[in-house]
């Protein structure tokens, strides 16, 4: 089974495998992409709503990788759906790919290159340069803003 992100409908992705998606993806689509979602749903695409516990698991994984601030609620629920259904996630989103790798969900890429390595992002203060594992609104030491930093 393949779980389809918005980009699958935008880029006219086709597969002979069974497919699934979530209602929030339909809300993101406009024009022809929304018609493709409706057509796929009408021809048997499974519409799934992940359990709250699974959503919490994905949110925790996103915090661990440092992608929590980047993922939308739709992204989190798509990841949770792929995790619950033991399915392949079809997306071009790099943050989703990174979290999927962290929770052992396979990803199919559509129009872009996939991620080359999994990352656990850190956050660095723009004022004093201190690094933190979790994002905060301001640095607790000097009060400056934090920015996401590649840990490599």
Coordinates of C-alpha atoms in Angstrom, one line a residue:
X1 CA 0.0 0.0 0.0
X2 CA 1.1 3.6 -0.7
X3 CA 0.1 6.6 1.3
X4 CA -0.2 9.7 -1.0
X5 CA 0.9 13.2 0.0
X6 CA -0.4 16.3 -1.8
X7 CA 2.5 16.2 -4.2
X8 CA 1.4 12.9 -5.6
X9 CA -1.8 14.5 -6.8
X10 CA -0.1 17.7 -8.0
X11 CA 2.5 15.7 -10.1
X12 CA -0.1 13.1 -11.4
X13 CA 1.6 10.2 -9.6
X14 CA 0.3 6.8 -10.8
X15 CA 0.7 3.3 -9.3
X16 CA -1.0 0.0 -9.5
X17 CA -0.6 -0.6 -5.8
X18 CA -3.5 0.1 -3.3
X19 CA -3.4 3.7 -2.1
X20 CA -4.5 5.6 0.9
X21 CA -4.5 9.2 2.0
X22 CA -6.1 11.5 4.6
X23 CA -8.9 14.1 4.4
X24 CA -6.5 16.9 5.2
X25 CA -4.6 16.3 1.9
X26 CA -7.9 17.0 0.0
X27 CA -8.2 20.3 1.8
X28 CA -4.7 21.4 0.6
X29 CA -5.5 20.7 -3.1
X30 CA -6.9 23.0 -5.7
X31 CA -8.0 22.7 -9.4
X32 CA -7.1 19.6 -11.3
X33 CA -5.1 18.1 -8.3
X34 CA -8.3 18.1 -6.2
X35 CA -10.2 16.4 -9.0
X36 CA -7.5 13.7 -9.1
X37 CA -7.9 13.1 -5.4
X38 CA -11.7 12.8 -5.8
X39 CA -11.2 10.4 -8.8
X40 CA -8.8 8.2 -6.8
X41 CA -11.1 8.2 -3.8
X42 CA -14.0 7.2 -6.1
X43 CA -11.9 4.3 -7.6
X44 CA -11.1 2.8 -4.2
X45 CA -8.4 4.9 -2.5
X46 CA -8.6 4.2 1.2
X47 CA -9.2 7.4 3.4
X48 CA -7.5 6.8 6.7
X49 CA -7.6 8.7 10.0
X50 CA -4.7 7.7 12.2
X51 CA -5.1 7.0 15.9
X52 CA -4.1 9.7 18.4
X53 CA -1.4 7.6 19.9
X54 CA 0.3 7.1 16.6
X55 CA 0.1 10.8 15.9
X56 CA 1.8 11.4 19.3
X57 CA 4.5 8.8 18.3
X58 CA 5.3 10.7 15.1
X59 CA 5.3 14.1 16.9
X60 CA 7.8 12.7 19.3
X61 CA 10.0 11.3 16.5
X62 CA 9.8 14.7 14.8
X63 CA 11.1 16.4 18.0
X64 CA 13.9 13.8 18.1
X65 CA 15.0 14.6 14.6
X66 CA 14.5 18.4 15.0
X67 CA 11.8 18.5 12.3
X68 CA 8.8 19.2 14.5
X69 CA 8.7 22.9 13.7
X70 CA 8.9 22.2 10.0
X71 CA 6.1 19.6 9.7
X72 CA 2.5 20.6 9.3
X73 CA -0.4 18.8 11.0
X74 CA -1.1 17.2 7.6
X75 CA 2.5 16.0 7.3
X76 CA 2.3 14.4 10.8
X77 CA -0.9 12.7 10.1
X78 CA 0.3 11.3 6.7
X79 CA 3.4 9.9 8.5
X80 CA 1.2 8.4 11.2
X81 CA -1.0 6.8 8.5
X82 CA 2.0 5.3 6.7
X83 CA 3.3 4.1 10.0
X84 CA 0.0 2.5 11.1
X85 CA -0.7 0.9 7.7
X86 CA 2.9 -0.3 7.3
X87 CA 2.8 1.4 3.9
X88 CA 5.1 3.3 1.7
X89 CA 4.9 7.1 2.0
X90 CA 4.8 9.0 -1.4
X91 CA 6.2 12.5 -0.9
X92 CA 8.8 15.0 -2.0
X93 CA 8.9 16.7 1.5
X94 CA 12.4 16.5 3.0
X95 CA 11.4 16.9 6.6
X96 CA 8.8 14.1 6.1
X97 CA 11.5 11.9 4.5
X98 CA 13.8 12.5 7.5
X99 CA 11.1 11.6 10.1
X100 CA 10.0 8.6 8.0
X101 CA 13.6 7.3 8.0
X102 CA 13.7 7.8 11.8
X103 CA 10.5 5.6 12.3
X104 CA 11.4 3.1 9.6
X105 CA 8.7 4.1 7.0
X106 CA 9.8 3.6 3.4
X107 CA 9.4 6.6 1.1
X108 CA 8.9 6.9 -2.6
X109 CA 10.0 10.2 -4.2
X110 CA 8.0 11.8 -6.9
X111 CA 9.6 14.8 -8.6
X112 CA 12.8 15.7 -6.6
X113 CA 15.8 13.9 -5.3
X114 CA 15.3 12.3 -2.0
X115 CA 17.3 13.0 1.2
X116 CA 20.9 11.8 1.1
X117 CA 21.2 11.3 4.8
X118 CA 19.0 11.3 7.9
X119 CA 19.6 14.3 10.2
X120 CA 19.0 15.1 13.9
X121 CA 18.8 18.9 13.7
X122 CA 20.1 21.2 16.4
X123 CA 19.3 24.8 17.1
X124 CA 21.9 27.5 17.5
X125 CA 21.5 30.9 19.1
X126 CA 22.1 33.8 16.7
X127 CA 23.6 35.9 19.4
X128 CA 25.9 33.9 21.7
X129 CA 26.3 30.8 19.5
X130 CA 25.2 28.2 22.1
X131 CA 23.5 25.1 20.7
X132 CA 20.4 23.4 21.9
X133 CA 18.8 20.1 21.0
X134 CA 15.2 21.4 21.1
X135 CA 13.9 24.6 19.5
X136 CA 12.9 27.4 21.8
X137 CA 11.4 30.8 21.2
X138 CA 14.5 32.6 22.5
X139 CA 17.9 31.7 23.9
X140 CA 17.6 31.3 27.7
X141 CA 21.1 32.7 28.1
X142 CA 21.1 35.9 25.9
X143 CA 17.6 36.2 24.6
X144 CA 18.4 36.1 20.9
X145 CA 16.5 34.0 18.3
X146 CA 17.5 30.4 17.6
X147 CA 18.0 29.0 14.1
X148 CA 17.9 25.4 12.9
X149 CA 21.4 24.1 12.2
X150 CA 22.7 21.1 10.3
X151 CA 24.4 18.9 12.9
X152 CA 27.0 17.7 10.4

